[in-house]
Every structure is written in structure tokens, then in C-alpha cells.
Coordinates of C-alpha atoms and ligand atoms in Angstrom, one line a residue:
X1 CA 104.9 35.7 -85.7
X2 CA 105.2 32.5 -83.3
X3 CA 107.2 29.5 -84.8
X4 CA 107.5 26.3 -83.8
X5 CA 110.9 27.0 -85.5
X6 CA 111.0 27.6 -89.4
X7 CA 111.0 25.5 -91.5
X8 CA 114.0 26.4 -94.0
X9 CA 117.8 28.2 -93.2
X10 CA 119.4 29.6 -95.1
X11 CA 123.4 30.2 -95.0
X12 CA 124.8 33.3 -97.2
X13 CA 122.8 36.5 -97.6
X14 CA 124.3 37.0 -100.4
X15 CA 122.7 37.8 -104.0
X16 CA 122.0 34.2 -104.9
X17 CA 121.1 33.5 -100.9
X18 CA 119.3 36.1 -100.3
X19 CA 116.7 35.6 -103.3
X20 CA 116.9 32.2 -102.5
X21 CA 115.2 32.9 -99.0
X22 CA 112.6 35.4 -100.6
X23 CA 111.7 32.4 -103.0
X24 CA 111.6 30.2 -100.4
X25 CA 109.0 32.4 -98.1
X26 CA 107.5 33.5 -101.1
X27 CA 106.2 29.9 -101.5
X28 CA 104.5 30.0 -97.7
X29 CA 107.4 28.3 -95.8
X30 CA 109.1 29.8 -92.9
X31 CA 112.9 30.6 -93.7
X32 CA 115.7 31.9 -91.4
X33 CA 118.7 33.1 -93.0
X34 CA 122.1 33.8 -91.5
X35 CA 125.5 35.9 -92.8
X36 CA 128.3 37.3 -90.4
X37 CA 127.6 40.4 -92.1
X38 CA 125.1 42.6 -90.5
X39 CA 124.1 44.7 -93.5
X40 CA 123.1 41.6 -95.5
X41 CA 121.1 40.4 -92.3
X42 CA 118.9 43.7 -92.3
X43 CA 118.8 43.8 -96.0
X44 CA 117.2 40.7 -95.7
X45 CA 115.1 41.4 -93.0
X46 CA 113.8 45.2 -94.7
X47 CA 113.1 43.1 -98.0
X48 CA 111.4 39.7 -96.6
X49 CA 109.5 42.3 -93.6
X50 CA 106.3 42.6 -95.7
X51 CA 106.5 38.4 -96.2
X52 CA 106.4 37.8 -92.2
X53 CA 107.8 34.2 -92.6
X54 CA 111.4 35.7 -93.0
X55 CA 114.4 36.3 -90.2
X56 CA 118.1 36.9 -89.9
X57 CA 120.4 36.7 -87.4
X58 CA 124.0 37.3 -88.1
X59 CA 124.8 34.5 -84.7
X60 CA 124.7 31.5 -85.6
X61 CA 123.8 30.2 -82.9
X62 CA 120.1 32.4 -83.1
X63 CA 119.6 31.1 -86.6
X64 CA 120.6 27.5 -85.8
X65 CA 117.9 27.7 -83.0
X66 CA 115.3 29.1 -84.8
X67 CA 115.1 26.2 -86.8
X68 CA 112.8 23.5 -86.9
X69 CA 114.4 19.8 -86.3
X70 CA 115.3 18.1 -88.4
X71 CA 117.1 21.7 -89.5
X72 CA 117.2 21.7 -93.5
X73 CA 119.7 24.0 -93.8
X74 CA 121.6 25.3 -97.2
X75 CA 124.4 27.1 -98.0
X76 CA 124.9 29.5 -100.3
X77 CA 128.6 30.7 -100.3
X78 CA 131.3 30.7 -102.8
X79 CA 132.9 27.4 -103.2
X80 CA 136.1 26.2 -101.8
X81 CA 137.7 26.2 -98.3
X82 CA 134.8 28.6 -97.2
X83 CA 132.2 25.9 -97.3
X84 CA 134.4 24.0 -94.8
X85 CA 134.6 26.9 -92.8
X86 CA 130.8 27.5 -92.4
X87 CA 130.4 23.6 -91.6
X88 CA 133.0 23.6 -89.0
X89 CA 131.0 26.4 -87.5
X90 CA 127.4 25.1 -87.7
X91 CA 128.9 21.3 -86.4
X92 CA 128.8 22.1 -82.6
X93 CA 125.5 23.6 -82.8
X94 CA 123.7 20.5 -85.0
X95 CA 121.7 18.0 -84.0
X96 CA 121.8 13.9 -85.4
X97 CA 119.5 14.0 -88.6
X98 CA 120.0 17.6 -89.3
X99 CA 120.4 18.5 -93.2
X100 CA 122.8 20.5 -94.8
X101 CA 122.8 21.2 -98.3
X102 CA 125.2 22.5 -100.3
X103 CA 123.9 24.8 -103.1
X104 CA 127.0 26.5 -104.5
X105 CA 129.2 25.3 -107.4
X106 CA 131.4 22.9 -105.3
X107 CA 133.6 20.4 -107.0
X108 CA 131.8 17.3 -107.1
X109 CA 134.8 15.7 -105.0
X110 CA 134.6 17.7 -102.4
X111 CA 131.1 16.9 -101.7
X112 CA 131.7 13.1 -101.4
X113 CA 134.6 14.2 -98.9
X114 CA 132.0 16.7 -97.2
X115 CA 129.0 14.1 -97.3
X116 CA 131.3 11.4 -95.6
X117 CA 133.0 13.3 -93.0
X118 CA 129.5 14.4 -91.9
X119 CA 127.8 11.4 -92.0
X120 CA 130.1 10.1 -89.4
X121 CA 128.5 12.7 -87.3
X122 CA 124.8 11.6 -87.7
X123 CA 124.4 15.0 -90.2
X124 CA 122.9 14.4 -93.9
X125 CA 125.2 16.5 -96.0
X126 CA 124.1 16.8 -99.6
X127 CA 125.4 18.8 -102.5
X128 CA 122.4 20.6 -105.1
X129 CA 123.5 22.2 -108.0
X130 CA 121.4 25.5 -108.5
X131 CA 121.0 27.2 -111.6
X132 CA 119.7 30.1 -113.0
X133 CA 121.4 33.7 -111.5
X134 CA 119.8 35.9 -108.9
X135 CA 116.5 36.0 -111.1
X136 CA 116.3 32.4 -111.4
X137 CA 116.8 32.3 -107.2
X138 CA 114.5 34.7 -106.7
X139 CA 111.7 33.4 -109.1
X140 CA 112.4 29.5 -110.4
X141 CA 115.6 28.3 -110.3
X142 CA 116.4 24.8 -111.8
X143 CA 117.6 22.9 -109.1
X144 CA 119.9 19.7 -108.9
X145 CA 120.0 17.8 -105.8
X146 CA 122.3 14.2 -105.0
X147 CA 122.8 12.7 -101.7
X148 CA 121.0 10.6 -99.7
X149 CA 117.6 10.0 -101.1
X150 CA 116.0 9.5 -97.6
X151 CA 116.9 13.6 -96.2
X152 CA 116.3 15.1 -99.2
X153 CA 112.3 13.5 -99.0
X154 CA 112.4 16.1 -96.6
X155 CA 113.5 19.2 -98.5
X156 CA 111.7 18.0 -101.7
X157 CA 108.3 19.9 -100.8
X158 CA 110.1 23.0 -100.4
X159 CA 112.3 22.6 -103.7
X160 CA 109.8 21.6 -105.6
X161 CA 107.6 24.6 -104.7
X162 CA 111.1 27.5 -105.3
X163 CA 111.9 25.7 -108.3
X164 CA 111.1 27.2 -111.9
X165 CA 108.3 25.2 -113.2
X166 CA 107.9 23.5 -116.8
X167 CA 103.9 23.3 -117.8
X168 CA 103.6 23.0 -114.5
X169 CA 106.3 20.2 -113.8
X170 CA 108.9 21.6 -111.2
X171 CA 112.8 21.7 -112.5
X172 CA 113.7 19.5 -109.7
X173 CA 114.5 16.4 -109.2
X174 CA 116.9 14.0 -107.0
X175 CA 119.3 12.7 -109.3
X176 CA 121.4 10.2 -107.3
X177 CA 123.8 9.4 -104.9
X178 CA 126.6 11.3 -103.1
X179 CA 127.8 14.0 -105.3
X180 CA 125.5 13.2 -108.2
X181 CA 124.1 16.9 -107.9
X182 CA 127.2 18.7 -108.2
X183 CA 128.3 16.6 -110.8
X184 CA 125.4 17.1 -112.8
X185 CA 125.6 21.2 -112.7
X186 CA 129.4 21.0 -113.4
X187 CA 128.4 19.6 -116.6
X188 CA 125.6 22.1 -116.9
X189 CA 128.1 24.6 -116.7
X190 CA 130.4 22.9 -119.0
X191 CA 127.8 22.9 -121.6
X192 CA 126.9 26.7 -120.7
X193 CA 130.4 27.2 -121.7
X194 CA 130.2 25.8 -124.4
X195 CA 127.2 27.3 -126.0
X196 CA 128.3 30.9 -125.0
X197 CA 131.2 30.6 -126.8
X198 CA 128.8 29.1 -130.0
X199 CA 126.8 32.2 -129.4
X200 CA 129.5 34.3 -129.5
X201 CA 131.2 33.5 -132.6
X202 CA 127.6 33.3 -134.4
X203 CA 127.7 37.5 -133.2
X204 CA 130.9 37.8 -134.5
X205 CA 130.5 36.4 -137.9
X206 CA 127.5 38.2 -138.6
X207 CA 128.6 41.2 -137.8
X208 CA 132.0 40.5 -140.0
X209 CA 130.6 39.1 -143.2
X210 CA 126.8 40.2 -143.2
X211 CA 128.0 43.4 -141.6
X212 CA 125.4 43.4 -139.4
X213 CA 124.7 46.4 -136.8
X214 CA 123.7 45.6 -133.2
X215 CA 120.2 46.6 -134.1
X216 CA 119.7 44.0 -136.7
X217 CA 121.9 41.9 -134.8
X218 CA 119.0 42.0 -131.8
X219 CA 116.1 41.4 -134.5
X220 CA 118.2 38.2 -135.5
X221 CA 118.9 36.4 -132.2
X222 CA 115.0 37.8 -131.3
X223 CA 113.3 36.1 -133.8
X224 CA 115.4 33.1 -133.4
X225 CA 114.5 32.7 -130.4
X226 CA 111.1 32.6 -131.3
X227 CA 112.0 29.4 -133.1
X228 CA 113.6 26.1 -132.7
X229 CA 116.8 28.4 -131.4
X230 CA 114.6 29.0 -128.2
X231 CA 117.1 29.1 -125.4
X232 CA 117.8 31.9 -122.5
X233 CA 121.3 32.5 -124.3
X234 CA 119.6 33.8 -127.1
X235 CA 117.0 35.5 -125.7
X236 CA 119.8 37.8 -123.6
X237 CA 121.7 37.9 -126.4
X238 CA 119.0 39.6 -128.2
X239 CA 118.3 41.7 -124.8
X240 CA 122.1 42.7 -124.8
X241 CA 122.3 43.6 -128.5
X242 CA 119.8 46.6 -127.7
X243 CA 120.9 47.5 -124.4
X244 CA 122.3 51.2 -124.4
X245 CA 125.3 53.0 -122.1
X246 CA 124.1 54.8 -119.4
X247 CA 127.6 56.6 -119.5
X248 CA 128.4 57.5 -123.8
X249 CA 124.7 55.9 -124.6
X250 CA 126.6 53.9 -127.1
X251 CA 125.8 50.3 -127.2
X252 CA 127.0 48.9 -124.8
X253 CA 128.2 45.6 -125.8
X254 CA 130.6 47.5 -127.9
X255 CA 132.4 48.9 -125.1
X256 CA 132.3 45.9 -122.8
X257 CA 136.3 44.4 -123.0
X258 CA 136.6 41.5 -124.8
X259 CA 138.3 39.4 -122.0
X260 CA 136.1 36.8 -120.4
X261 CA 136.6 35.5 -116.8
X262 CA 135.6 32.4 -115.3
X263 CA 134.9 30.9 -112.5
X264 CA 136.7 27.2 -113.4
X265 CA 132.9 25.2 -113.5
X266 CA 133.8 24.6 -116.9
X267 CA 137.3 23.8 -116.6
X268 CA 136.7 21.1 -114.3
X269 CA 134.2 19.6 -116.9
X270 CA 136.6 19.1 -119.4
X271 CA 139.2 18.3 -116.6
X272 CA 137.2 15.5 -115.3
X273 CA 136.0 14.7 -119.3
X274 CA 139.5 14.0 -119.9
X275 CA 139.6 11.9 -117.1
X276 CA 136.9 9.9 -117.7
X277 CA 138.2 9.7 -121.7
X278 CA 134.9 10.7 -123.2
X279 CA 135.4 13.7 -125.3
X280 CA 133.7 17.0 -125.3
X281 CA 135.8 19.1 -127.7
X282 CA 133.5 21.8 -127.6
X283 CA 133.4 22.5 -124.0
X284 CA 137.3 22.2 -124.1
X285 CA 137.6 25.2 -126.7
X286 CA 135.1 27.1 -125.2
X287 CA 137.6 27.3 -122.0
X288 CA 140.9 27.9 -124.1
X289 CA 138.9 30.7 -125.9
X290 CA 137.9 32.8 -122.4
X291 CA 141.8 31.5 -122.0
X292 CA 142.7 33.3 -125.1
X293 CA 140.5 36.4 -124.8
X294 CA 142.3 37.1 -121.4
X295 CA 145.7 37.4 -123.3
X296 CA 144.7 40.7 -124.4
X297 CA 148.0 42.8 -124.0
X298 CA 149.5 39.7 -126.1
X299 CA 147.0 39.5 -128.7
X300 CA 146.7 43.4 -129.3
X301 CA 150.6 43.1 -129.8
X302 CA 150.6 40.0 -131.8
X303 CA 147.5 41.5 -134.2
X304 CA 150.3 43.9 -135.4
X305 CA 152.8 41.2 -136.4
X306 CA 150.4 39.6 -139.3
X307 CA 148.5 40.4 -142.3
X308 CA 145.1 39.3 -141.6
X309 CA 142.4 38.8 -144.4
X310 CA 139.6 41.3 -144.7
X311 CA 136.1 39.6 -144.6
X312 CA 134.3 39.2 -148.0
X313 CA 130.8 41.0 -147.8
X314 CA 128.4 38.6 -147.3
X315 CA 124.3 38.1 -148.8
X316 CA 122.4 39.1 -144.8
X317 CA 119.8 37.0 -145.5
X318 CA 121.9 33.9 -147.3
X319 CA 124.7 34.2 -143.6
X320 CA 121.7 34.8 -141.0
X321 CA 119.8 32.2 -142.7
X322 CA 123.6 29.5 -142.5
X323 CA 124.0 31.0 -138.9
X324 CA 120.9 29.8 -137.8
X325 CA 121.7 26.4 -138.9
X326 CA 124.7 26.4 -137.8
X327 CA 124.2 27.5 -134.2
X328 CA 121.4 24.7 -134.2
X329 CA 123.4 22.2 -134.9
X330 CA 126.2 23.0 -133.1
X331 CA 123.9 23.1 -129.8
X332 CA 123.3 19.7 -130.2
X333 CA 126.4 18.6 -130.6
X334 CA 127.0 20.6 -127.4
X335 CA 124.5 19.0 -125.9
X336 CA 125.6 15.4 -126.8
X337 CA 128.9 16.3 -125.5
X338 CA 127.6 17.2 -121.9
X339 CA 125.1 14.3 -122.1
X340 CA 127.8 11.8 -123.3
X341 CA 130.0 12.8 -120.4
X342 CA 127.3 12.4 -117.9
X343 CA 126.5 8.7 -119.0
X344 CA 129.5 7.9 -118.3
X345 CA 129.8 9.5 -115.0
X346 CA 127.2 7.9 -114.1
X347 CA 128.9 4.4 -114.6
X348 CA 131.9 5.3 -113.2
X349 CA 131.1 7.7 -110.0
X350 CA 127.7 4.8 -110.3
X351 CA 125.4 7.9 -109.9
X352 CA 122.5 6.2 -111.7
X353 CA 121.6 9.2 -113.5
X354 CA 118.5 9.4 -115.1
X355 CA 119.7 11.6 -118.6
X356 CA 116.0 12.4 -119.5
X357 CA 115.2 13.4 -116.2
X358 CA 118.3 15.8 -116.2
X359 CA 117.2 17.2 -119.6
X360 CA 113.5 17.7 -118.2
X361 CA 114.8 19.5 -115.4
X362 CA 117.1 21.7 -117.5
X363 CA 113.6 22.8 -119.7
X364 CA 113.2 25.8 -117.7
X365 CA 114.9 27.9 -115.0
X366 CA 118.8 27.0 -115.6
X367 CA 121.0 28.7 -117.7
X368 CA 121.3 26.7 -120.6
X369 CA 117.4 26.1 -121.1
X370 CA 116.3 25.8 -124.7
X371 CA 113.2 24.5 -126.8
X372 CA 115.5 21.4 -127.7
X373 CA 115.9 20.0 -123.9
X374 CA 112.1 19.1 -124.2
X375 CA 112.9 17.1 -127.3
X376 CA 116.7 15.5 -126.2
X377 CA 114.5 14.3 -122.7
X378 CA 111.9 12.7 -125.4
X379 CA 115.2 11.2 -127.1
X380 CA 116.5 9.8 -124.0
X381 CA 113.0 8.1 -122.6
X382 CA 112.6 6.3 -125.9
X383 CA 116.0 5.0 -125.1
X384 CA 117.3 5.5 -121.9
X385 CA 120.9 3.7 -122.9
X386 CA 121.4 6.0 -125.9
X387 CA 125.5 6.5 -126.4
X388 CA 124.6 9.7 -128.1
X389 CA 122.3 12.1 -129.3
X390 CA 123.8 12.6 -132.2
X391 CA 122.8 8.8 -132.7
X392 CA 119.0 9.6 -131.6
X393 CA 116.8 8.6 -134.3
X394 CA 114.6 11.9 -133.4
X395 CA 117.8 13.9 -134.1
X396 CA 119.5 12.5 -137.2
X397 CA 117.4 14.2 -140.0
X398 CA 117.5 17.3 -138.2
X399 CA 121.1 17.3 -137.5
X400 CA 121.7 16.0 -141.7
X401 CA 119.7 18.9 -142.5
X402 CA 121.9 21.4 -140.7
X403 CA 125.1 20.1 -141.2
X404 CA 125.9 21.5 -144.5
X405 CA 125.7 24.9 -143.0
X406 CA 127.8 24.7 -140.4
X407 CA 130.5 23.4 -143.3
X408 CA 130.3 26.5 -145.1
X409 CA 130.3 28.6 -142.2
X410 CA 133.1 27.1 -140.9
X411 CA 134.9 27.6 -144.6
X412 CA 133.9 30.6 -144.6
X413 CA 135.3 31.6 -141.0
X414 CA 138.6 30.1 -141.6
X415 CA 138.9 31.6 -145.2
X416 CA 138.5 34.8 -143.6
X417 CA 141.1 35.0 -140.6
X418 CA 137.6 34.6 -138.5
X419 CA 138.2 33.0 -135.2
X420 CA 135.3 29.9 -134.6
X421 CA 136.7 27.3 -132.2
X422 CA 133.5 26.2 -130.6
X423 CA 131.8 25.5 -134.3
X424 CA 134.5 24.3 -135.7
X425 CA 135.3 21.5 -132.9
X426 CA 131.7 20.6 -132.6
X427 CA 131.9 20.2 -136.5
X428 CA 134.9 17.9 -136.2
X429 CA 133.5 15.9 -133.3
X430 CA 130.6 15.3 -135.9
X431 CA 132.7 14.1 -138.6
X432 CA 134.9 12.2 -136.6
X433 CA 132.3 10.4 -134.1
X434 CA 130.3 10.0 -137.2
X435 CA 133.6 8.0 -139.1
X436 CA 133.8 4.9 -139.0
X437 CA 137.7 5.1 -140.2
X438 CA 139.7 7.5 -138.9
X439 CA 143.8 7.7 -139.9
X440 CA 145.0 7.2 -136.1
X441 CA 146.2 3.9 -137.3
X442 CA 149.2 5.7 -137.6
X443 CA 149.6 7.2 -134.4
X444 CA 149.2 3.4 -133.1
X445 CA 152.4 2.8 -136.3
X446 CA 154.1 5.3 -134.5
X447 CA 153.8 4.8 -131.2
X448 CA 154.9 0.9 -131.7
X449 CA 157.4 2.3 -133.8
X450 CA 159.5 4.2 -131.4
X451 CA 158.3 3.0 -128.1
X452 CA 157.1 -0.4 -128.9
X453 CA 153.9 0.4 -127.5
X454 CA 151.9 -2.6 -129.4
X455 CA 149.1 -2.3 -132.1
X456 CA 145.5 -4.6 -132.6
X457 CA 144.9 -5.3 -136.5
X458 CA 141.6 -4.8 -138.2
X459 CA 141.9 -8.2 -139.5
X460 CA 142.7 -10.0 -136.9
X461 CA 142.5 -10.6 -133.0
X462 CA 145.7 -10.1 -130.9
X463 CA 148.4 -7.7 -130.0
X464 CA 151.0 -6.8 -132.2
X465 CA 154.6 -5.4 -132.6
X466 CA 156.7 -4.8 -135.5
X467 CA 160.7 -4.1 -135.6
X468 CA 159.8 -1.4 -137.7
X469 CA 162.3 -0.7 -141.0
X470 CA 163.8 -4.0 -140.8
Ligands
6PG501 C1 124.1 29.1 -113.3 C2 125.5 29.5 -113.6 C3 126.3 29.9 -112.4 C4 127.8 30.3 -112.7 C5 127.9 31.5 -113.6 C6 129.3 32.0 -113.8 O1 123.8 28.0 -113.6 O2 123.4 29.9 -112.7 O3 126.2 28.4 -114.2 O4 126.3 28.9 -111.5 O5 128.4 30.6 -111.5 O6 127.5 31.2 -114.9 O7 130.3 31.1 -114.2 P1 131.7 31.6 -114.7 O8 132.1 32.8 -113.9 O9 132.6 30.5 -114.6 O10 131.4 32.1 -116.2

């Protein structure tokens, strides 16, 4: 097939990349792709042969060529020094007004650094946050590009044409400046974290109190996802529930090791949530836990050293029926959380972020889709300066309805030696963003006290200190 040159390139044959490419040509544009290693180059080429508008070329210098100018060209490959690596390489062989695009889970700083350092070079660097797993690359993933607004007009056809669609509206959208994109799946990730561990700890208390098998267990987070639960975590949750061993045919999810890895996407949320002072308690705990889980050795040894309670049986019905609740309010106040931070990201980094647009572009295709992202994007066009969703007329009622569950579940969890971090702190961010009187009057007592650090009153303007005892 003659080219005038094609139209995409691709950097990074690897899982994401290479479904990325067959997405791409799937969607009748050209696409080149390039990896040093030559087995992923004719894997690629075998699997994209019967499309005709894909090549490979482990040179970079044949795949740089093969492009058509301006060259839109995105990278795929783990974040870190790497991404430096590959831009160092492409440089010499770039032309002013060529595109780069970063699609990998790069720290948001990193891209400013990137997009500035390039810039002075006449190449449009942009970072685009790409969600969804190798399924989601290969058939819709959501995508979340920043940068400059003027190079991305000229990947937006080819985005919005890859990425998952909505009732028809692509998950795609630019978002803002600089490293807006990154910053925006960071978050995404955060929240991910933060509703896997939710997810997790509904499993586990089902299983513990309502005894529930794996089988029932699937029936559970199936129908719920039928309902206003509707999310991808739920719906693989109910998948995984089922799923078999191909090696004991046991289930498997009871013989997958309960330590969870991570990548350090959700770290950086709370890292950067903590920097920015706006808190996301849930995310937070959803790190420490994967933290916790990978103490194994320490916790099998520490299990011996205390008497632990044994979980009171349980009504199924009464606990799936309180579990259901719970995990539904608990993903909104995860989703607040994430949504919270991003507002005021968006001040500080001045991203300009458009929160509904972010929620209507997380509807379908990214991890952490669910039924409720149509209705938090209708919350945030009715008032695009809401603090919080927790604060969303739409959402009150709902949220009132479901709180008292979450209480007793959380009663219930702690009465019972049941471990439920990610409930519990997205309960006590409730109650305490929802007080308006909260007893760290005495930390500010205290603090004046022995360092003199200086108090306001309630009843009156001013700073104040006390020589406290005298
Ligand atoms: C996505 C995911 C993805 C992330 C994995 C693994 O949106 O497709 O967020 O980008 O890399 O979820 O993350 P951890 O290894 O940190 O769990």
C-alpha cells in the first residue's frame, strides 16, 4: 500500500501500544509503530497484516520517516527515565511542529518539564492520560489529553474515533494546559484505588458475616451491577468470583496471594493531595492497605500474637442488602474525594478543568466507569463551581438515604476484628466534612500551648496567644 506517509506512530509495541495501533487502524487511519524489539515489530506486523494500514520498523529512523508531517507520534512506554530515553532518540530525527504525545502514566511534573524542554525545540510535547487496560486500547479506551490546545486539533480526529464511545459521544476530550492530562489520570487512578479497595472489603465482609460462597458472591456483585452499582469494578468482580483454576480448578480468587502491588499512580495522588491540603482520606487508605497487604511474612506472624474475634453470622439478605448501600455511598464519597482534589488542581497548576467534562469522559472506557459518572457530570453542569459532591443537591437525598448503612457496616466490621479502612475513612470524611464543629480547637490549644504557635477565636477577629497555666 502507497502512503503519502501515515498518519499515526506509534512508540512501544507493547500490550497497551500494540492494541493501541490496531485501534488506531482499525478506525481507517494509517499507523506506524516502532519497538527496539523485533519480535514485537512482527507481532505487530502478523496481527495488523490483514488491516493493510499497519507497519513496524524496529529503526527509528524507518518509522520516523514513514510518517506523515506534522508526525503525531505517541508513546507508549513505562513511565520514568525511559520516556526521556525514547525522546532523546526521536529528537535528531524530528521536524519543527512535530507532535509527541505522551500516553503512559507519567508524573504530571515531569510532563511540564518534558513539554518545556521540547518546546524550545519547535516539537509540541503533550502528556494524555489513557485508561482502560489492553481491552480498553484495543477497543475504546477513555482518553485524557492536556497540552497545547492548538497540536492536539490535530490528533483529535483520530482520538476521538480510538476512543470508547458514550451513546455515541467519544470519551475524549482536551482538558487543559501543560500537564492537565496526566494530572487528570493520576487522580483517575487515585480514585481507582480507592474504589478497589471499597470493593474489596464489601467481598470480604460478606463472605465473613453473611458467609457467603464465591458463587453467591458472583450473583451479588452481578446483579448489582445491573443497578445503580453499575461500574467495570463490579462487573469484574462478579467475572472474577466465578472464574475457575486452570491448575486445582478451585476458584481461583481463593488462591491468588493476598498482597497487592502497585504501580505508585495512586501514591502520587495522595502525595500531591497532601500537598495541595485537600483531603482524600479514602484514596490515602486505599494505598496504606496494598501497603499493609504486602507485609505478609509480618502479618501471618503477628495474626498469631492476638485473639481476634470470630464474626457473628449474619441475615444474607439484611448484610448484602447494607453492603449495597454502603458500597454506594462510599463511591461517592470516593468520587468527591478525586473530584475535590482536581478543583483545586485546577486553581493551583491553573489547568482550567472542566469537572463535568472529566466525569463525561470517564462514563465509559476507563477503569473506574460507573452508572453514577453520568449523573456527578449532570451535578457539575448545574454548577460548575460546586466544592463538593457530597454538597450536590442531586446527591444529598441519595447519599442521606445510604448513610445509615455504611454506619452499621462499619460497627459491625470493627466489632468484629474485620479490617475496612476504605469505608470507614470515607465514612469519617462524611461526618467530619459534613460538621460544622469539629474538636481541633484543641490541637490549635495545644499547639499555642507548647510552641506558641497562635490561635483565631470563634468570637472574635484576630490572632491570639495565651501563656497557658498562668
Ligand atoms: C488504567 C489503569 C492503568 C494502571 C493499572 C495498574 O486506567 O487503565 O489505571 O493505567 O496502570 O491500573 O496500576 P497499579 O499497578 O498501580 O495498580
Amino acid at each position: 500500500m502507497k502512503h503519502a506517509g501515515y498518519d499515526f506512530g506509534l512508540v512501544g509495541l507493547g500490550v497497551m501500544g500494540r492494541n493501541f495501533i490496531l485501534n488506531v487502524a482499525d478506525n481507517d487511519f494509517s499507523a506506524f509503530g516502532h519497538d527496539l524489539d523485533q519480535e514485537k515489530v512482527d507481532a505487530l506486523k502478523t496481527e495488523g497484516g490483514a488491516l493493510e494500514r499497519v507497519n513496524a520498523s524496529s529503526d527509528m529512523k524507518t518509522f520516523v520517516q514513514a510518517l506523515a508531517t506534522p508526525r503525531k507520534i505517541m508513546l507508549l512506554v513505562p513511565a520514568g527515565k525511559i520516556v526521556d530515553t525514547v525522546i532523546e532518540s526521536l529528537l535528531p530525527l524530528l521536524e519543527k511542529n512535530d507532535i509527541l504525545i505522551d500516553g503512559g502514566n507519567s508524573f504530571f511534573t515531569d510532563t511540564d518539564r518534558r513539554e518545556t524542554y521540547l518546546q524550545e525545540k519547535g516539537i509540541h510535547f503533550f502528556g494524555a492520560g489513557v485508561s482502560g487496560g489492553a481491552k480498553g486500547a484495543r477497543k475504546g479506551p477513555s482518553i485524557m489529553p492536556g497540552g497545547n490546545k492548538e497540536a492536539y486539533s490535530h490528533v483529535k480526529p483520530i482520538f476521538e474515533a480510538v476512543a470508547a464511545k458514550y451513546k455515541g459521544e467519544p470519551c475524549v476530550a482536551y482538558l487543559g494546559p501543560k500537564s492537565a492530562g496526566n494530572y487528570v489520570k493520576m487522580v483517575h487512578n487515585g480514585i481507582e484505588y480507592g474504589l478497589m479497595q471499597l470493593t474489596s472489603e464489601i467481598y470480604d465482609v460478606l463472605k465473613k458475616s453473611a458467609r457467603l460462597s464465591n458463587q453467591e458472591l458472583h450473583q451479588v456483585f452481578d446483579t448489582w451491577n445491573k443497578g445503580r452499582l453499575q461500574s467495570f469494578l463490579v462487573e469484574i468482580s462478579a467475572e472474577i468470583f466465578k472464574q475457575k483454576d486452570d491448575k486445582t480448578n478451585a476458584d481461583l480468587i481463593d488462591k491468588i496471594l493476598d498482597k497487592a502491588k502497585q504501580k505508585g499512580t495512586g501514591k502520587w495522588t495522595s502525595q500531591n493531595a497532601m500537598d495541595l491540603g485537600i483531603p482524600v482520606p479514602t484514596i490515602d487508605v486505599a494505598v496504606s492497605m496494598r501497603e499493609i497487604s504486602a507485609l505478609k511474612e509480618e502479618r501471618v506472624a503477628a495474626d498469631k500474637l492476638y485473639a481476634r474475634p470470630t464474626p457473628t453470622q449474619q441475615n444474607k439478605d439484611k448484610m448484602i442488602t447494607m453492603a449495597e448501600e454502603a458500597l454506594y455511598f462510599a463511591f461517592i464519597t470516593t468520587y468527591a474525594q478525586g473530584l475535590h482534589q482536581l478543583a483545586d488542581a485546577s486553581k493551583a497548576y491553573e489547568y482550567d478543568l472542566n469537572v463535568s467534562v472529566i466525569a463525561k469522559i470517564w462514563r465509559a472506557g476507563c477503569i473506574i466507569r460507573a452508572g453514577l459518572l453520568a449523573d456527578i457530570s449532570k451535578a457539575f453542569t448545574a454548577n460548575k463551581n460546586l466544592e463538593n459532591l457530597l454538597v450536590s443537591p442531586a446527591f444529598i437525598p441519595q447519599v442521606q438515604k445510604a448513610v445509615p448503612a455504611a454506619r452499621e457496616l462499619v460497627a459491625y466490621a470493627a466489632t468484629n476484628g474485620i479490617p475496612m479502612a476504605g469505608l470507614s475513612n470515607s465514612l469519617t470524611y462524611f461526618d467530619a466534612y459534613t460538621s460544622s464543629t469539629l474538636p481541633l480547637n484543641l490541637i490549635q490549644a495545644q499547639r499555642d500551648h507548647f510552641g506558641s504557635h497562635t490561635y483565631e477565636r470563634n468570637d472574635m477577629d484576630g490572632i491570639f496567644h495565651t501563656e497557658w497555666g498562668v
